Amino acid sequence: MSTDRLGRFANWNVAIIAVTVVVLIVAAATVDNFGTAQNFGFLILDLLPIALVALPMTLVIVTGEIDLSVASTLGLSSAVMGYLWNQNQPIETIIPLCLLLGAVLGAINGFFVTVLGLPSLAVTIGTLALYRGLAFVVLGDGAVADFPALYTDWVTGNIGGTSIPNVLIIIVVLAAVFGVVLHATPVGRAVFAIGTSEQAARFAGVRPGRLKFWLYVVSGLVSGLAGVLWTLRYSSARADNGAGLELAVVAAVLLGGVSIFGGKGALPGVIAGVVLLASLQNALRLSDVSNEALNVVTGVLLIVSVLAPNLANAVRSSLQRRRHRPEPL
Amino acid sequence: MTAVDLPGSNLTTRRSSLDLVLRARELGIVLALAALVAVTTISNPRFLSGQSIRDILLGTAILAVLAVGQAVVVITRNIDLSVGSVLGLSAFTVGTLLRDHPGLPVIGALLIGAAVGGVCGAVNGILVRYGNVPALVVTLGTLYVVRGITYFWAGGQQINADELPGGFLDFGNATLLGIPYLVLIALLVLVITGVVLRSYRVGREHYAMGSSPQAARLAGISVGRRTIGAFGVSGALAGLAGVLFAARFGTIDAAAGTGYELNVVAAVVVGGVAVFGGSGSVWGAALGALLLTTIGSSLAVLEINQFWQQAIVGGLILLAIGADRLVAARVAATLKKRGSHVH
């Protein structure tokens, strides 16, 4: 049974990557301007925040928990960045402070979930509201612009004379780090162990509480970084930056084959999920489908991605039952 | 909190101390509410003026109808994040119908709105039941889908008050014996749902499911049908709330009710309904809705930055689930002690 399940998830990973490649090819062939180098640059800039936040989210969900506060952490980090910039602080101080802030916000989630033992869904719905509210308290509904061109140009700029955005470096490096940690280190094995059975993991010498706490800290830290990059990309610090992004991130992670029940998933699938979501949205937008109607696509993808493995399983087991049924005499 | 392992020694003791705790939790909200009203009124006596109270009640009516539906779902250990989107779809459907058919009676509008919501809720329930997937994911998906459908349908158009029949707008403002119709409808929903949950077998089965789905199944409860039913109720009430929304504000666009799910979940959690299912009441959820709405008005009266409201909502959620865990632990300890005396 366990190898069967493993096979199922490996299959899902291959399938989602294949679907992503097909979508990219079809979109490039049928949608005007989709296949241009310039558009791919925009595509990467667009998927930047989702891709970054999806990396720690994958680990959190594999342990069987969830973090819905990521987009609010992004927003609060952006708001604080704007506030400090208004106070004439140097950007070199502001950016580390915003990253630290993100880590602290994550630690607060981690404290509630692991030390007090509260359900992560409820905790992070609470901090989703709390952090977003604090962002508005800090910055109100105005916007802060005029960040130094050196930084904003780097975020929106390309590598050398190519049309590859600089920020791709950040995505690739972080994805590699998270991929190695999840799939090739004891920490990653502990993450899977916790998601499969927390009790068994504890017997095997893993300290689930401590590991989960640090995962929340990392989730907050990366969300803070996403807030900084978001602010620099649009050169605009706003309290509502990234509102609703948590839904897209969870959708991309589940689409990537990570089980919401914990214990199963792989980072290549998640990256494919992010690319699939972003390129579908990009292609539909180029085809003049309204931004809001895109929500239907995201929602349907999300539902299908959780239904499909279950349906496949149901079909498989009914086939097996038929095979094993004794022949009528 | 009923997930706590209770020693099965003394039934009456257990019943009464659990009752006490549940009552204490609702008492806590009432006290918080009283303190809030007292402080605000001392600072500005106009807070207790008729108009101000009426505004709070109207706001509470819509939120409470949503919270009652959400409580039914949460008690079964599920969650419905799609309610804001369902409210929007229902409000826009009813608004469009009333614009094109001004003769439609108000009761017809209410029924159509509830039906639209009920269908959405049933879809949620069927996906959760037959797809065997967590309600969180399903309703996150339908949150997107339903909102997207509304945008797709509405485009950029907006329905304004002057396009709606006067009778419908009157319904949003009129009162019976000084109580707005909207509030009466919310009270009716509250009483019916509350009584069914509390005193009828079908209602108790929801609690049983939330306490332990496996035990409920073994006890012969048709968990699947109850799940679909709970989501159907939540959807229908969200649809009903959409009609109330349309009647109160008169202006409806595709964004109506965006983000409401957060306030609704907050109202339910603050109202003492445990997110792990199996405990809590719709009365608590309605009190939670009243508290959240009152906080909004108080901030305005106290001239505190309105932006604090969302932060306070978040803090309240954390406080409520923290308190819930604390109470559960204390009850477990007390029961254990009493249980050992009997043995």
XYZ file of C-alpha atoms in Angstrom:
672
model
C 0.000 0.000 0.000
C 2.711 2.459 0.940
C 4.671 1.901 -2.262
C 1.415 2.241 -4.137
C 0.798 5.625 -2.542
C 4.344 6.680 -3.183
C 3.864 5.737 -6.801
C 0.669 7.722 -6.936
C 2.413 10.858 -5.758
C 5.366 10.349 -8.053
C 2.792 9.998 -10.834
C 1.084 13.198 -9.787
C 4.424 15.012 -9.840
C 5.169 13.800 -13.360
C 1.617 14.554 -14.430
C 1.598 18.121 -13.114
C 4.953 18.878 -14.742
C 3.681 17.420 -18.019
C 0.467 19.459 -17.813
C 2.516 22.594 -17.146
C 4.724 21.966 -20.170
C 1.670 21.313 -22.362
C -0.014 24.511 -21.157
C 3.129 26.513 -21.876
C 3.408 25.086 -25.404
C -0.277 25.493 -26.224
C -0.340 29.032 -24.851
C 2.794 29.960 -26.796
C 1.240 28.602 -29.982
C -2.240 30.074 -29.611
C -2.015 33.227 -27.497
C -0.502 36.302 -29.128
C 2.561 37.667 -27.334
C 2.605 34.820 -24.785
C 5.755 33.226 -26.163
C 7.809 36.430 -26.255
C 10.897 36.839 -24.109
C 9.444 40.020 -22.670
C 6.287 38.237 -21.553
C 8.273 35.484 -19.873
C 10.086 38.215 -17.968
C 6.741 39.580 -16.750
C 5.569 36.068 -15.992
C 8.545 35.464 -13.694
C 8.022 38.812 -11.947
C 4.354 37.942 -11.485
C 5.005 34.537 -10.001
C 7.828 35.787 -7.760
C 5.800 36.268 -4.545
C 3.769 33.064 -4.990
C 6.901 31.040 -5.756
C 8.805 32.358 -2.738
C 6.025 31.903 -0.200
C 5.098 28.488 -1.639
C 8.522 27.080 -0.684
C 8.162 27.255 3.118
C 4.401 26.666 2.788
C 5.205 23.293 1.211
C 7.192 22.254 4.274
C 4.527 23.546 6.645
C 1.743 21.656 4.841
C 3.849 18.470 4.630
C 4.032 18.527 8.447
C 0.225 18.616 8.445
C -0.146 22.259 9.470
C -1.017 25.394 7.476
C -0.024 29.075 7.473
C -2.756 31.378 6.190
C -1.075 34.520 7.536
C 1.658 34.715 4.876
C 0.031 37.403 2.731
C -0.679 39.550 5.775
C 2.952 39.167 6.861
C 3.913 40.322 3.372
C 1.593 43.316 3.728
C 2.830 44.285 7.205
C 6.434 43.983 6.059
C 5.618 46.266 3.118
C 3.801 48.764 5.348
C 6.676 48.918 7.852
C 9.084 49.363 4.969
C 7.063 52.361 3.793
C 6.752 53.768 7.310
C 10.500 53.551 7.986
C 11.280 55.036 4.580
C 9.000 57.969 5.470
C 11.066 58.336 8.660
C 14.129 58.778 6.438
C 15.785 55.579 7.548
C 18.423 54.218 5.164
C 17.204 51.375 2.982
C 20.151 49.248 4.105
C 18.700 49.266 7.634
C 15.075 48.937 6.565
C 15.419 45.737 4.558
C 17.047 43.635 7.314
C 14.506 45.023 9.782
C 11.633 43.931 7.543
C 13.114 40.441 7.234
C 13.496 40.297 11.017
C 9.919 41.465 11.410
C 8.751 38.643 9.158
C 10.669 36.111 11.251
C 9.148 37.507 14.461
C 5.620 37.347 13.018
C 6.307 33.747 12.031
C 7.604 33.009 15.528
C 4.328 34.323 16.975
C 2.421 31.821 14.804
C 4.858 29.117 15.837
C 4.410 29.961 19.503
C 0.622 29.670 19.345
C 0.721 26.460 17.324
C 3.533 24.563 19.013
C 3.825 25.941 22.550
C 0.131 26.513 23.239
C -0.873 23.618 20.998
C -3.661 25.477 19.174
C -4.923 24.442 15.725
C -2.822 26.174 13.066
C -5.832 26.889 10.873
C -7.530 28.966 13.567
C -4.297 30.600 14.742
C -3.257 31.738 11.287
C -6.766 32.950 10.404
C -6.417 35.065 13.541
C -2.979 36.385 12.640
C -4.141 36.876 9.040
C -6.548 39.486 10.409
C -4.168 40.762 13.092
C -1.136 41.342 10.851
C -3.197 42.901 8.048
C -4.908 45.142 10.584
C -1.539 46.214 12.011
C -0.337 46.972 8.489
C -3.198 49.453 8.126
C -2.521 50.848 11.593
C 1.114 51.454 10.600
C 0.545 52.970 7.183
C -3.166 53.789 6.865
C -4.586 53.545 3.356
C -1.939 55.684 1.710
C 1.062 54.587 -0.310
C 4.761 55.317 0.022
C 6.795 55.494 -3.166
C 10.215 56.834 -4.233
C 12.330 53.949 -3.081
C 15.930 54.190 -4.290
C 16.230 53.474 -7.992
C 19.241 51.263 -7.430
C 17.023 48.728 -5.640
C 13.810 49.059 -7.621
C 15.744 48.838 -10.888
C 17.465 45.678 -9.746
C 14.181 43.985 -8.872
C 12.500 44.910 -12.148
C 15.697 44.586 -14.204
C 17.218 41.775 -16.203
C 20.457 39.846 -15.982
C 23.058 41.510 -18.213
C 21.731 42.028 -21.725
C 19.326 39.097 -21.521
C 15.614 39.209 -20.865
C 15.930 36.996 -17.784
C 14.794 38.923 -14.689
C 17.303 39.312 -11.855
C 14.776 38.005 -9.375
C 14.929 34.595 -11.035
C 18.259 34.198 -9.232
C 16.486 34.548 -5.872
C 13.804 32.046 -6.863
C 16.316 29.487 -8.145
C 18.639 29.782 -5.146
C 15.850 29.533 -2.572
C 14.113 26.721 -4.452
C 17.405 24.802 -4.515
C 17.942 25.352 -0.789
C 14.412 24.273 0.139
C 14.555 21.343 -2.297
C 17.792 20.028 -0.808
C 16.580 20.517 2.771
C 13.272 18.764 2.108
C 14.522 15.885 0.007
C 18.118 15.266 1.043
C 18.582 16.109 4.723
C 17.490 14.699 8.089
C 15.381 17.840 8.549
C 13.403 16.994 5.426
C 12.945 13.407 6.533
C 11.735 14.677 9.901
C 9.248 16.966 8.119
C 7.779 13.996 6.246
C 7.840 11.862 9.394
C 5.856 14.447 11.355
C 3.262 14.721 8.600
C 2.885 10.959 8.365
C 2.583 10.363 12.101
C 3.622 12.878 14.696
C 3.697 10.250 17.416
C 5.852 7.878 15.398
C 8.168 10.782 14.561
C 8.513 11.554 18.267
C 9.429 7.947 19.002
C 12.010 8.172 16.234
C 13.713 11.028 18.069
C 12.221 13.971 16.160
C 11.012 16.959 18.180
C 7.911 17.941 16.201
C 7.153 21.097 18.199
C 10.581 22.582 17.785
C 10.802 21.778 14.083
C 7.339 23.204 13.386
C 8.190 26.351 15.320
C 11.210 26.973 13.112
C 9.212 26.226 9.971
C 6.811 29.011 10.958
C 9.759 31.339 11.568
C 11.132 30.545 8.100
C 7.665 30.969 6.579
C 7.441 34.430 8.176
C 10.972 35.344 7.120
C 10.348 34.425 3.472
C 6.998 36.265 3.548
C 8.837 39.329 4.866
C 11.306 39.030 1.994
C 8.382 38.720 -0.423
C 6.992 41.940 1.089
C 10.282 43.773 0.489
C 10.513 42.536 -3.108
C 6.837 43.327 -3.770
C 7.356 46.884 -2.500
C 10.465 47.387 -4.623
C 8.892 45.848 -7.721
C 5.937 48.235 -7.760
C 7.908 50.964 -5.963
C 4.903 51.264 -3.709
C 4.531 50.331 -0.051
C 0.865 49.777 0.777
C -0.895 48.097 3.684
C -3.026 46.015 1.304
C -0.108 44.682 -0.725
C -0.507 40.977 -1.425
C -4.048 40.787 -0.003
C -5.518 37.372 -0.783
C -2.194 35.920 -1.892
C -2.427 33.157 0.731
C -5.184 31.532 -1.296
C -3.104 31.469 -4.476
C -0.126 30.057 -2.580
C -2.156 27.270 -0.965
C -3.744 26.549 -4.350
C -0.331 26.302 -6.045
C 1.088 24.032 -3.335
C -1.882 21.650 -3.413
C -1.901 21.748 -7.188
C 1.729 20.680 -6.959
C 0.640 17.416 -5.380
C 1.234 18.169 -1.697
C -1.358 16.421 0.451
C -3.331 18.727 2.739
C -3.328 15.853 5.256
C 0.466 16.063 5.514
C 3.241 13.585 4.925
C 3.306 13.689 1.138
C 4.574 16.050 -1.519
C 7.603 17.090 -3.500
C 9.104 20.453 -4.348
C 9.446 19.957 -8.147
C 5.690 19.419 -8.307
C 5.098 22.604 -6.289
C 7.298 24.640 -8.646
C 5.319 23.203 -11.556
C 2.105 24.104 -9.724
C 3.254 27.710 -9.325
C 4.295 27.962 -12.974
C 1.053 26.340 -14.129
C -1.108 28.719 -12.110
C 0.863 31.792 -13.148
C 1.096 30.938 -16.854
C -2.602 30.072 -17.101
C -3.452 33.415 -15.522
C -0.973 35.205 -17.763
C -2.273 33.528 -20.939
C -5.916 34.210 -20.055
C -5.123 37.811 -19.222
C -3.423 38.220 -22.605
C -6.600 36.765 -24.137
C -8.559 39.609 -22.507
C -10.262 37.436 -19.916
C -11.012 39.698 -16.984
C -8.786 39.493 -13.959
C -11.617 38.488 -11.693
C -12.944 35.757 -13.957
C -9.515 34.171 -13.562
C -10.606 33.328 -10.034
C -12.802 30.629 -11.522
C -9.743 28.982 -13.054
C -7.791 29.141 -9.802
C -10.682 27.758 -7.802
C -11.447 24.927 -10.205
C -7.758 23.974 -10.367
C -7.612 23.913 -6.578
C -10.652 21.654 -6.262
C -9.519 19.380 -9.087
C -6.050 19.054 -7.603
C -7.418 17.640 -4.352
C -10.204 15.629 -5.962
C -8.134 14.018 -8.707
C -5.885 11.824 -6.523
C -8.910 10.630 -4.542
C -10.889 9.902 -7.671
C -7.945 8.076 -9.240
C -7.617 6.068 -6.073
C -11.314 5.205 -6.032
C -11.208 4.083 -9.659
C -8.061 2.046 -9.009
C -9.465 0.281 -5.966
C -12.736 -0.501 -7.747
C -10.722 -1.989 -10.626
C -8.703 -4.038 -8.180
C -11.823 -5.264 -6.483
C -13.189 -6.359 -9.828
C -9.963 -8.150 -10.635
C -9.943 -9.973 -7.316
C -13.596 -10.923 -7.443
C -13.862 -14.699 -7.775
C -15.120 -15.910 -11.114
C -18.755 -17.003 -11.021
C -19.011 -20.753 -11.001
C -12.924 20.642 23.598
C -15.035 17.525 23.579
C -12.022 15.885 21.995
C -10.803 15.691 25.598
C -10.993 12.201 27.006
C -13.732 12.293 29.591
C -13.915 9.600 32.263
C -17.335 8.007 32.021
C -18.089 7.805 35.725
C -20.610 10.398 36.787
C -22.953 11.553 34.063
C -24.752 14.329 35.927
C -21.570 15.901 37.224
C -20.092 15.928 33.780
C -23.211 17.390 32.230
C -23.477 20.198 34.755
C -19.837 21.265 34.693
C -19.807 21.246 30.899
C -22.969 23.304 30.913
C -21.381 25.698 33.332
C -18.324 26.149 31.127
C -20.402 26.695 27.994
C -22.555 29.197 29.801
C -19.482 30.880 31.248
C -18.076 31.350 27.770
C -21.188 33.088 26.533
C -21.254 35.080 29.757
C -17.727 36.262 28.971
C -18.864 37.764 25.669
C -21.831 39.430 27.340
C -19.529 40.965 29.953
C -17.066 42.148 27.298
C -19.974 43.628 25.372
C -21.349 45.383 28.457
C -17.927 46.820 29.312
C -17.468 48.024 25.733
C -20.883 49.706 25.652
C -20.325 51.269 29.106
C -16.925 52.731 28.258
C -18.097 54.021 24.893
C -21.263 55.548 26.330
C -19.388 57.320 29.117
C -17.051 58.798 26.548
C -19.894 59.768 24.220
C -23.527 59.358 25.357
C -24.765 59.561 21.767
C -23.487 56.002 21.308
C -26.758 54.832 22.844
C -28.934 56.969 20.565
C -31.695 55.234 18.602
C -29.974 55.683 15.265
C -26.688 54.283 16.501
C -28.308 51.245 18.093
C -30.316 50.672 14.934
C -27.149 50.725 12.809
C -25.461 48.220 15.078
C -28.502 45.933 14.993
C -28.756 46.076 11.200
C -25.060 45.278 10.818
C -25.361 42.481 13.354
C -28.419 41.032 11.610
C -26.501 40.295 8.393
C -23.374 39.031 10.156
C -25.418 36.947 12.612
C -27.329 35.150 9.843
C -23.977 34.218 8.276
C -22.519 33.253 11.659
C -25.448 30.971 12.489
C -24.872 29.040 9.255
C -21.144 28.934 9.845
C -21.690 27.656 13.394
C -23.732 24.734 12.068
C -20.835 23.782 9.758
C -18.093 24.336 12.344
C -19.946 22.242 14.929
C -19.641 19.289 12.509
C -15.852 19.876 12.421
C -15.889 21.503 8.985
C -15.513 25.092 7.813
C -17.169 27.132 5.055
C -14.906 29.852 3.661
C -17.138 30.484 0.636
C -19.883 32.396 2.485
C -18.700 35.880 1.440
C -18.716 34.872 -2.216
C -22.106 33.168 -1.901
C -23.515 36.320 -0.297
C -22.202 38.315 -3.271
C -23.691 35.957 -5.883
C -27.058 35.895 -4.124
C -27.149 39.680 -3.684
C -26.344 40.225 -7.352
C -28.863 37.596 -8.525
C -31.665 39.065 -6.459
C -30.678 42.623 -7.402
C -30.798 41.770 -11.103
C -34.139 39.987 -10.765
C -35.695 42.885 -8.859
C -34.383 45.385 -11.392
C -35.906 43.448 -14.289
C -39.071 42.327 -12.477
C -39.990 45.075 -9.978
C -43.205 43.234 -9.150
C -41.382 40.409 -7.390
C -42.579 40.283 -3.772
C -40.019 40.568 -0.989
C -40.708 37.057 0.259
C -39.968 35.789 -3.258
C -36.634 37.621 -3.234
C -35.762 36.112 0.141
C -36.603 32.601 -1.049
C -34.690 32.974 -4.318
C -31.638 34.292 -2.495
C -31.732 31.413 -0.029
C -32.166 28.958 -2.903
C -29.150 30.321 -4.791
C -27.088 30.009 -1.618
C -28.499 26.601 -0.814
C -27.369 25.263 -4.191
C -23.838 26.623 -3.631
C -23.797 25.102 -0.158
C -25.025 21.742 -1.412
C -22.213 21.717 -4.003
C -19.716 22.363 -1.191
C -21.231 19.575 0.850
C -21.249 17.094 -2.024
C -17.598 17.861 -2.851
C -16.608 17.413 0.797
C -18.675 14.240 1.190
C -17.914 12.403 -2.039
C -14.541 13.900 -2.823
C -13.303 12.960 0.624
C -11.365 16.211 0.775
C -11.125 18.700 3.642
C -13.767 21.409 3.746
C -11.032 24.022 4.050
C -9.716 23.251 0.569
C -13.101 22.761 -1.077
C -14.559 26.001 0.230
C -11.336 27.870 -0.515
C -11.835 26.705 -4.096
C -15.508 27.622 -4.241
C -14.693 30.992 -2.649
C -12.759 31.707 -5.852
C -15.181 30.033 -8.233
C -18.369 31.665 -6.946
C -16.755 35.111 -6.786
C -15.370 34.602 -10.285
C -18.796 33.629 -11.614
C -20.297 36.777 -10.094
C -17.620 38.961 -11.700
C -17.974 37.143 -15.006
C -21.716 37.715 -14.960
C -21.713 41.280 -13.611
C -18.806 42.566 -15.646
C -18.279 46.060 -14.351
C -21.960 46.815 -13.829
C -23.469 47.887 -10.569
C -27.072 47.844 -9.428
C -28.074 51.092 -7.779
C -30.811 51.857 -5.308
C -32.848 53.826 -7.876
C -33.092 50.690 -10.054
C -34.557 48.613 -7.234
C -38.307 48.619 -6.472
C -39.314 50.895 -3.610
C -41.047 48.087 -1.760
C -37.788 46.175 -1.453
C -35.852 49.188 -0.192
C -38.653 49.938 2.278
C -38.267 46.393 3.548
C -34.605 47.176 4.256
C -35.523 50.215 6.328
C -38.959 49.461 7.768
C -39.576 48.357 11.315
C -42.209 46.371 13.168
C -42.866 47.739 16.658
C -39.598 49.639 16.342
C -37.547 46.586 15.398
C -36.180 46.493 11.833
C -37.444 43.629 9.678
C -33.866 42.547 9.036
C -33.320 42.066 12.744
C -36.586 40.129 13.062
C -35.494 37.799 10.258
C -32.124 37.264 11.911
C -33.837 36.490 15.226
C -36.165 34.041 13.510
C -33.204 32.255 11.885
C -31.370 32.224 15.200
C -34.269 30.783 17.187
C -35.181 28.101 14.645
C -31.590 26.940 14.124
C -30.818 27.151 17.817
C -33.828 25.105 18.863
C -33.245 22.461 16.182
C -29.582 22.108 17.118
C -30.298 21.998 20.810
C -33.420 19.954 21.138
C -33.893 17.792 18.078
C -32.204 14.577 17.170
C -31.008 15.901 13.826
C -29.338 18.784 15.658
C -27.662 16.622 18.281
C -26.268 14.446 15.495
C -24.290 17.450 14.259
C -22.574 17.708 17.642
C -21.943 13.966 17.704
C -20.268 14.180 14.280
C -18.098 17.039 15.391
C -17.023 15.284 18.584
C -16.038 12.111 16.804
C -16.991 11.400 13.189
C -16.030 7.747 13.600
C -18.137 7.241 16.717
C -21.027 9.045 15.030
C -20.795 6.708 12.056
C -20.712 3.677 14.347
C -23.754 5.052 16.159
C -25.653 4.928 12.894
C -25.665 8.632 12.086
C -25.588 9.223 8.336
C -22.558 11.481 8.507
C -22.482 12.117 4.772
C -26.059 13.326 4.598
C -25.590 15.523 7.672
C -22.443 17.025 6.135
C -24.269 17.954 2.943
C -27.142 19.255 5.037
C -24.891 21.441 7.198
C -23.246 22.995 4.143
C -26.669 23.433 2.565
C -27.868 25.349 5.622
C -24.729 27.491 5.678
C -25.102 28.256 1.964
C -28.835 29.008 2.210
C -28.253 31.379 5.123
C -25.396 33.075 3.235
C -27.830 33.488 0.332
C -30.454 34.909 2.672
C -27.833 37.292 4.064
C -27.177 38.390 0.467
C -30.798 39.516 0.128
C -30.607 41.355 3.477
C -27.376 42.963 2.257
C -29.096 44.127 -0.941
C -32.079 45.483 0.996
C -29.932 47.340 3.489
C -27.402 48.926 1.142
C -29.384 49.163 -2.095
C -26.145 49.242 -4.085
C -24.788 45.911 -5.290
C -21.752 45.139 -7.398
C -19.761 41.959 -7.992
C -17.542 42.676 -4.972
C -20.410 42.567 -2.443
C -19.387 40.625 0.653
C -15.721 40.278 -0.298
C -13.710 39.224 2.752
C -16.804 38.577 4.903
C -15.654 35.008 5.543
C -13.050 36.326 7.933
C -15.539 38.264 10.054
C -17.915 35.334 10.048
C -15.286 32.850 11.188
C -14.185 35.407 13.773
C -17.733 35.832 15.086
C -18.144 32.077 15.417
C -14.792 31.482 17.093
C -15.164 34.458 19.426
C -18.666 33.186 20.194
C -17.199 30.043 21.716
C -17.746 27.540 18.906
C -14.660 25.316 18.995
C -12.895 24.994 15.637
C -12.336 21.306 16.392
C -16.094 20.817 16.230
C -18.542 19.274 18.633
C -19.137 22.227 20.883
C -20.639 25.687 20.931
C -24.001 27.204 20.118
C -25.556 29.504 17.548
C -26.454 31.872 20.406
C -22.748 32.284 21.066
C -22.076 32.837 17.374
C -24.762 35.535 17.229
C -23.316 37.180 20.343
C -19.922 37.084 18.651
C -21.446 38.856 15.642
C -22.982 41.476 17.939
C -19.645 42.015 19.708
C -17.695 42.439 16.462
C -20.254 44.862 15.032
C -20.336 46.863 18.265
C -16.542 47.115 18.288
C -16.721 48.666 14.824
C -19.197 51.311 15.977
C -17.346 51.957 19.230
C -14.092 52.663 17.424
C -15.846 55.282 15.328
C -17.472 56.895 18.375
C -14.254 56.820 20.407
C -12.500 58.394 17.416
C -9.983 55.576 17.307
C -8.461 54.853 13.936
C -10.871 52.495 12.127
C -7.865 50.523 10.939
C -7.567 49.074 14.422
C -10.748 47.112 13.870
C -9.208 44.308 11.829
C -6.279 44.013 14.202
C -8.705 43.743 17.136
C -10.688 41.061 15.300
C -7.475 39.085 14.823
C -6.487 39.522 18.455
C -9.941 38.397 19.572
C -9.715 35.209 17.503
C -6.371 34.353 19.112
C -7.720 35.194 22.556
C -10.855 33.120 22.016
C -9.114 29.947 20.816
C -6.506 30.347 23.564
C -9.195 30.686 26.217
C -11.006 27.714 24.736
C -7.950 25.506 25.108
C -7.429 26.736 28.669
C -11.033 25.999 29.643
C -10.887 22.576 28.014
C -7.753 21.683 29.973
C -9.290 22.857 33.227
C -12.521 20.932 32.658
C -10.535 17.803 31.874
C -8.550 18.207 35.086
C -11.666 18.800 37.185
C -13.469 15.835 35.729
C -10.499 13.596 36.267
C -10.366 14.593 39.913
C -14.093 14.034 40.425
C -13.964 10.768 38.557
C -11.261 9.452 40.870
C -13.360 10.357 43.935
C -16.234 8.254 42.747
C -14.104 5.235 42.037
